């Protein structure tokens, strides 16, 4: 019985999750090319995505980043915009907007009328889109090299006129930088 419990518990951990999976795609050429190591070392506008504590270490007063990627032979599009503002030497704020969507999906629910007649003029199109807006605050702490940050995420899923949902989340992060590393 104990072995059966362990197998069952292990299978639950190994299962994939699909809710808001678009938030795991990554942003920025540097972060994607370094295989997600950005979580530990990020110090630019993409900090809002990777680790909110890193935004406290941005060097420029203003930063902006844009990214577009096409998935599944151009069927799905992934877009990102990030903005950061260094308020003073110790604290910064940021805003990120993500969109992952499939546009131009044919809606054929009205293609055939009650008499069985097919009318292609009744085909309409819709989009299935996931949106996320991240509001970020980061601050350097009195301990040299240590910073803390928080994200508030507002998430929207819209599937044409058929369905829609809202969600939110909070993230917190720490980052400790050692000068010679």
PDB file of C-alpha atoms in Angstrom:
ATOM      1  CA  UNK A   1       0.000   0.000   0.000  1.00  0.00           C
ATOM      2  CA  UNK A   2       2.848   2.376   0.845  1.00  0.00           C
ATOM      3  CA  UNK A   3       4.505   1.723  -2.538  1.00  0.00           C
ATOM      4  CA  UNK A   4       1.189   2.365  -4.294  1.00  0.00           C
ATOM      5  CA  UNK A   5       0.889   5.692  -2.458  1.00  0.00           C
ATOM      6  CA  UNK A   6       4.407   6.701  -3.536  1.00  0.00           C
ATOM      7  CA  UNK A   7       3.672   5.798  -7.158  1.00  0.00           C
ATOM      8  CA  UNK A   8       0.434   7.782  -7.084  1.00  0.00           C
ATOM      9  CA  UNK A   9       2.119  10.799  -5.469  1.00  0.00           C
ATOM     10  CA  UNK A  10       4.981  10.666  -7.971  1.00  0.00           C
ATOM     11  CA  UNK A  11       2.619  10.564 -10.931  1.00  0.00           C
ATOM     12  CA  UNK A  12       0.765  13.647  -9.697  1.00  0.00           C
ATOM     13  CA  UNK A  13       4.016  15.604  -9.506  1.00  0.00           C
ATOM     14  CA  UNK A  14       5.113  14.504 -12.981  1.00  0.00           C
ATOM     15  CA  UNK A  15       1.904  15.606 -14.718  1.00  0.00           C
ATOM     16  CA  UNK A  16       2.021  18.638 -16.945  1.00  0.00           C
ATOM     17  CA  UNK A  17       0.129  21.784 -16.139  1.00  0.00           C
ATOM     18  CA  UNK A  18      -1.558  23.732 -18.886  1.00  0.00           C
ATOM     19  CA  UNK A  19      -3.197  26.666 -17.149  1.00  0.00           C
ATOM     20  CA  UNK A  20      -1.511  29.883 -18.287  1.00  0.00           C
ATOM     21  CA  UNK A  21       1.302  27.918 -19.891  1.00  0.00           C
ATOM     22  CA  UNK A  22       2.049  30.929 -22.108  1.00  0.00           C
ATOM     23  CA  UNK A  23       3.664  32.536 -19.044  1.00  0.00           C
ATOM     24  CA  UNK A  24       6.434  29.905 -19.225  1.00  0.00           C
ATOM     25  CA  UNK A  25       7.616  30.736 -22.762  1.00  0.00           C
ATOM     26  CA  UNK A  26      10.223  33.300 -21.706  1.00  0.00           C
ATOM     27  CA  UNK A  27      11.141  36.749 -22.968  1.00  0.00           C
ATOM     28  CA  UNK A  28      14.215  38.429 -24.370  1.00  0.00           C
ATOM     29  CA  UNK A  29      16.980  37.021 -26.528  1.00  0.00           C
ATOM     30  CA  UNK A  30      19.461  36.912 -23.647  1.00  0.00           C
ATOM     31  CA  UNK A  31      17.129  35.035 -21.307  1.00  0.00           C
ATOM     32  CA  UNK A  32      16.051  32.541 -23.936  1.00  0.00           C
ATOM     33  CA  UNK A  33      19.589  31.911 -25.193  1.00  0.00           C
ATOM     34  CA  UNK A  34      20.947  31.336 -21.690  1.00  0.00           C
ATOM     35  CA  UNK A  35      18.390  28.639 -20.973  1.00  0.00           C
ATOM     36  CA  UNK A  36      16.416  30.530 -18.327  1.00  0.00           C
ATOM     37  CA  UNK A  37      19.434  31.464 -16.160  1.00  0.00           C
ATOM     38  CA  UNK A  38      18.029  34.984 -16.170  1.00  0.00           C
ATOM     39  CA  UNK A  39      16.206  34.215 -12.930  1.00  0.00           C
ATOM     40  CA  UNK A  40      19.504  34.470 -11.066  1.00  0.00           C
ATOM     41  CA  UNK A  41      21.306  37.240 -12.943  1.00  0.00           C
ATOM     42  CA  UNK A  42      18.729  39.508 -14.589  1.00  0.00           C
ATOM     43  CA  UNK A  43      19.217  43.264 -14.114  1.00  0.00           C
ATOM     44  CA  UNK A  44      17.295  44.836 -16.981  1.00  0.00           C
ATOM     45  CA  UNK A  45      13.743  45.524 -18.125  1.00  0.00           C
ATOM     46  CA  UNK A  46      13.004  41.787 -18.515  1.00  0.00           C
ATOM     47  CA  UNK A  47      13.310  41.426 -14.719  1.00  0.00           C
ATOM     48  CA  UNK A  48       9.563  41.867 -14.426  1.00  0.00           C
ATOM     49  CA  UNK A  49       9.185  38.526 -16.203  1.00  0.00           C
ATOM     50  CA  UNK A  50      12.163  36.541 -14.869  1.00  0.00           C
ATOM     51  CA  UNK A  51      12.673  37.768 -11.286  1.00  0.00           C
ATOM     52  CA  UNK A  52      11.019  40.920  -9.935  1.00  0.00           C
ATOM     53  CA  UNK A  53      13.946  41.575  -7.566  1.00  0.00           C
ATOM     54  CA  UNK A  54      16.257  42.173 -10.531  1.00  0.00           C
ATOM     55  CA  UNK A  55      14.411  45.328 -11.531  1.00  0.00           C
ATOM     56  CA  UNK A  56      15.992  47.093  -8.546  1.00  0.00           C
ATOM     57  CA  UNK A  57      19.346  46.709 -10.324  1.00  0.00           C
ATOM     58  CA  UNK A  58      18.510  48.300 -13.678  1.00  0.00           C
ATOM     59  CA  UNK A  59      21.217  50.778 -14.615  1.00  0.00           C
ATOM     60  CA  UNK A  60      19.362  53.145 -16.940  1.00  0.00           C
ATOM     61  CA  UNK A  61      16.559  55.440 -15.827  1.00  0.00           C
ATOM     62  CA  UNK A  62      14.235  54.146 -18.581  1.00  0.00           C
ATOM     63  CA  UNK A  63      14.331  50.826 -20.405  1.00  0.00           C
ATOM     64  CA  UNK A  64      12.028  49.266 -22.959  1.00  0.00           C
ATOM     65  CA  UNK A  65      12.036  45.886 -24.699  1.00  0.00           C
ATOM     66  CA  UNK A  66       9.871  44.409 -27.450  1.00  0.00           C
ATOM     67  CA  UNK A  67       9.639  40.856 -28.705  1.00  0.00           C
ATOM     68  CA  UNK A  68       7.549  38.972 -31.249  1.00  0.00           C
ATOM     69  CA  UNK A  69       7.651  35.244 -31.912  1.00  0.00           C
ATOM     70  CA  UNK A  70       5.519  33.073 -34.186  1.00  0.00           C
ATOM     71  CA  UNK A  71       4.684  29.542 -33.039  1.00  0.00           C
ATOM     72  CA  UNK A  72       3.292  26.546 -34.921  1.00  0.00           C
ATOM     73  CA  UNK A  73       4.258  27.795 -38.394  1.00  0.00           C
ATOM     74  CA  UNK A  74       2.803  31.243 -37.727  1.00  0.00           C
ATOM     75  CA  UNK A  75      -0.564  30.064 -36.436  1.00  0.00           C
ATOM     76  CA  UNK A  76       0.048  31.413 -32.915  1.00  0.00           C
ATOM     77  CA  UNK A  77       1.741  34.715 -32.089  1.00  0.00           C
ATOM     78  CA  UNK A  78       3.567  35.632 -28.895  1.00  0.00           C
ATOM     79  CA  UNK A  79       4.174  39.322 -28.203  1.00  0.00           C
ATOM     80  CA  UNK A  80       5.923  41.070 -25.330  1.00  0.00           C
ATOM     81  CA  UNK A  81       6.524  44.650 -24.288  1.00  0.00           C
ATOM     82  CA  UNK A  82       8.379  45.611 -21.138  1.00  0.00           C
ATOM     83  CA  UNK A  83       8.998  49.016 -19.579  1.00  0.00           C
ATOM     84  CA  UNK A  84      11.033  49.929 -16.514  1.00  0.00           C
ATOM     85  CA  UNK A  85      11.653  53.148 -14.639  1.00  0.00           C
ATOM     86  CA  UNK A  86      14.393  53.616 -12.043  1.00  0.00           C
ATOM     87  CA  UNK A  87      12.882  55.872  -9.409  1.00  0.00           C
ATOM     88  CA  UNK A  88      16.154  56.414  -7.536  1.00  0.00           C
ATOM     89  CA  UNK A  89      19.338  54.478  -6.720  1.00  0.00           C
ATOM     90  CA  UNK A  90      17.458  51.932  -4.593  1.00  0.00           C
ATOM     91  CA  UNK A  91      14.102  51.283  -6.232  1.00  0.00           C
ATOM     92  CA  UNK A  92      12.522  50.734  -9.630  1.00  0.00           C
ATOM     93  CA  UNK A  93       9.140  49.904 -11.096  1.00  0.00           C
ATOM     94  CA  UNK A  94       8.198  48.043 -14.237  1.00  0.00           C
ATOM     95  CA  UNK A  95       5.308  47.105 -16.468  1.00  0.00           C
ATOM     96  CA  UNK A  96       5.071  44.098 -18.774  1.00  0.00           C
ATOM     97  CA  UNK A  97       2.369  43.144 -21.254  1.00  0.00           C
ATOM     98  CA  UNK A  98       2.275  39.652 -22.801  1.00  0.00           C
ATOM     99  CA  UNK A  99      -0.069  38.340 -25.490  1.00  0.00           C
ATOM    100  CA  UNK A 100      -0.271  34.811 -26.820  1.00  0.00           C
ATOM    101  CA  UNK A 101      -3.011  34.282 -29.353  1.00  0.00           C
ATOM    102  CA  UNK A 102      -4.383  32.437 -32.316  1.00  0.00           C
ATOM    103  CA  UNK A 103      -6.295  34.760 -34.627  1.00  0.00           C
ATOM    104  CA  UNK A 104      -8.605  34.061 -37.545  1.00  0.00           C
ATOM    105  CA  UNK A 105     -10.186  30.842 -36.260  1.00  0.00           C
ATOM    106  CA  UNK A 106     -13.230  29.983 -38.426  1.00  0.00           C
ATOM    107  CA  UNK A 107     -16.511  29.821 -36.532  1.00  0.00           C
ATOM    108  CA  UNK A 108     -18.622  27.297 -38.438  1.00  0.00           C
ATOM    109  CA  UNK A 109     -21.440  26.955 -35.896  1.00  0.00           C
ATOM    110  CA  UNK A 110     -23.848  28.781 -38.245  1.00  0.00           C
ATOM    111  CA  UNK A 111     -22.596  27.179 -41.486  1.00  0.00           C
ATOM    112  CA  UNK A 112     -25.616  24.862 -41.820  1.00  0.00           C
ATOM    113  CA  UNK A 113     -29.109  26.230 -41.258  1.00  0.00           C
ATOM    114  CA  UNK A 114     -32.172  24.386 -39.861  1.00  0.00           C
ATOM    115  CA  UNK A 115     -33.069  22.972 -43.282  1.00  0.00           C
ATOM    116  CA  UNK A 116     -29.573  21.538 -43.823  1.00  0.00           C
ATOM    117  CA  UNK A 117     -28.472  24.176 -46.338  1.00  0.00           C
ATOM    118  CA  UNK A 118     -24.796  25.137 -46.344  1.00  0.00           C
ATOM    119  CA  UNK A 119     -24.034  28.843 -46.617  1.00  0.00           C
ATOM    120  CA  UNK A 120     -20.349  29.767 -46.458  1.00  0.00           C
ATOM    121  CA  UNK A 121     -21.227  33.447 -46.013  1.00  0.00           C
ATOM    122  CA  UNK A 122     -22.242  32.633 -42.440  1.00  0.00           C
ATOM    123  CA  UNK A 123     -18.683  31.708 -41.437  1.00  0.00           C
ATOM    124  CA  UNK A 124     -17.239  34.252 -39.025  1.00  0.00           C
ATOM    125  CA  UNK A 125     -13.823  34.381 -37.404  1.00  0.00           C
ATOM    126  CA  UNK A 126     -12.655  34.739 -33.827  1.00  0.00           C
ATOM    127  CA  UNK A 127      -9.479  34.754 -31.751  1.00  0.00           C
ATOM    128  CA  UNK A 128      -8.345  32.734 -28.755  1.00  0.00           C
ATOM    129  CA  UNK A 129      -6.057  35.034 -26.784  1.00  0.00           C
ATOM    130  CA  UNK A 130      -4.232  35.002 -23.455  1.00  0.00           C
ATOM    131  CA  UNK A 131      -3.121  38.333 -21.988  1.00  0.00           C
ATOM    132  CA  UNK A 132      -0.991  39.062 -18.936  1.00  0.00           C
ATOM    133  CA  UNK A 133      -0.133  42.440 -17.436  1.00  0.00           C
ATOM    134  CA  UNK A 134       2.613  42.483 -14.801  1.00  0.00           C
ATOM    135  CA  UNK A 135       3.149  45.413 -12.460  1.00  0.00           C
ATOM    136  CA  UNK A 136       6.544  45.199 -10.746  1.00  0.00           C
ATOM    137  CA  UNK A 137       8.290  46.905  -7.852  1.00  0.00           C
ATOM    138  CA  UNK A 138      11.882  46.200  -6.809  1.00  0.00           C
ATOM    139  CA  UNK A 139      14.075  47.617  -4.060  1.00  0.00           C
ATOM    140  CA  UNK A 140      17.682  47.228  -2.956  1.00  0.00           C
ATOM    141  CA  UNK A 141      17.914  46.257   0.698  1.00  0.00           C
ATOM    142  CA  UNK A 142      20.437  47.639   3.228  1.00  0.00           C
ATOM    143  CA  UNK A 143      22.477  44.428   2.896  1.00  0.00           C
ATOM    144  CA  UNK A 144      24.922  45.047   0.031  1.00  0.00           C
ATOM    145  CA  UNK A 145      23.999  43.056  -3.079  1.00  0.00           C
ATOM    146  CA  UNK A 146      20.545  41.979  -1.833  1.00  0.00           C
ATOM    147  CA  UNK A 147      17.356  43.137  -3.517  1.00  0.00           C
ATOM    148  CA  UNK A 148      13.712  42.169  -3.256  1.00  0.00           C
ATOM    149  CA  UNK A 149      10.862  42.540  -5.718  1.00  0.00           C
ATOM    150  CA  UNK A 150       7.173  41.829  -6.193  1.00  0.00           C
ATOM    151  CA  UNK A 151       4.870  41.327  -9.172  1.00  0.00           C
ATOM    152  CA  UNK A 152       1.145  41.683  -9.442  1.00  0.00           C
ATOM    153  CA  UNK A 153      -0.149  39.740 -12.455  1.00  0.00           C
ATOM    154  CA  UNK A 154      -3.491  40.376 -14.096  1.00  0.00           C
ATOM    155  CA  UNK A 155      -4.403  37.607 -16.538  1.00  0.00           C
ATOM    156  CA  UNK A 156      -7.162  37.552 -19.157  1.00  0.00           C
ATOM    157  CA  UNK A 157      -8.226  34.673 -21.391  1.00  0.00           C
ATOM    158  CA  UNK A 158     -10.698  35.402 -24.192  1.00  0.00           C
ATOM    159  CA  UNK A 159     -12.025  32.874 -26.691  1.00  0.00           C
ATOM    160  CA  UNK A 160     -14.108  34.869 -29.151  1.00  0.00           C
ATOM    161  CA  UNK A 161     -17.537  35.672 -27.779  1.00  0.00           C
ATOM    162  CA  UNK A 162     -17.787  32.141 -26.384  1.00  0.00           C
ATOM    163  CA  UNK A 163     -15.805  32.356 -23.175  1.00  0.00           C
ATOM    164  CA  UNK A 164     -13.596  34.595 -21.100  1.00  0.00           C
ATOM    165  CA  UNK A 165     -11.926  34.510 -17.725  1.00  0.00           C
ATOM    166  CA  UNK A 166      -9.905  36.761 -15.431  1.00  0.00           C
ATOM    167  CA  UNK A 167      -7.224  35.777 -12.967  1.00  0.00           C
ATOM    168  CA  UNK A 168      -4.520  37.329 -10.874  1.00  0.00           C
ATOM    169  CA  UNK A 169      -1.337  36.317  -9.147  1.00  0.00           C
ATOM    170  CA  UNK A 170       1.404  37.630  -6.903  1.00  0.00           C
ATOM    171  CA  UNK A 171       5.099  36.813  -7.160  1.00  0.00           C
ATOM    172  CA  UNK A 172       8.000  37.753  -4.958  1.00  0.00           C
ATOM    173  CA  UNK A 173      11.682  37.329  -5.588  1.00  0.00           C
ATOM    174  CA  UNK A 174      15.063  37.847  -3.987  1.00  0.00           C
ATOM    175  CA  UNK A 175      18.348  38.413  -5.714  1.00  0.00           C
ATOM    176  CA  UNK A 176      21.805  38.453  -4.158  1.00  0.00           C
ATOM    177  CA  UNK A 177      24.683  39.643  -6.294  1.00  0.00           C
ATOM    178  CA  UNK A 178      28.275  38.805  -5.443  1.00  0.00           C
ATOM    179  CA  UNK A 179      30.572  41.266  -7.197  1.00  0.00           C
ATOM    180  CA  UNK A 180      33.165  38.805  -8.530  1.00  0.00           C
ATOM    181  CA  UNK A 181      30.627  36.228  -9.735  1.00  0.00           C
TER     182      UNK A 181
END
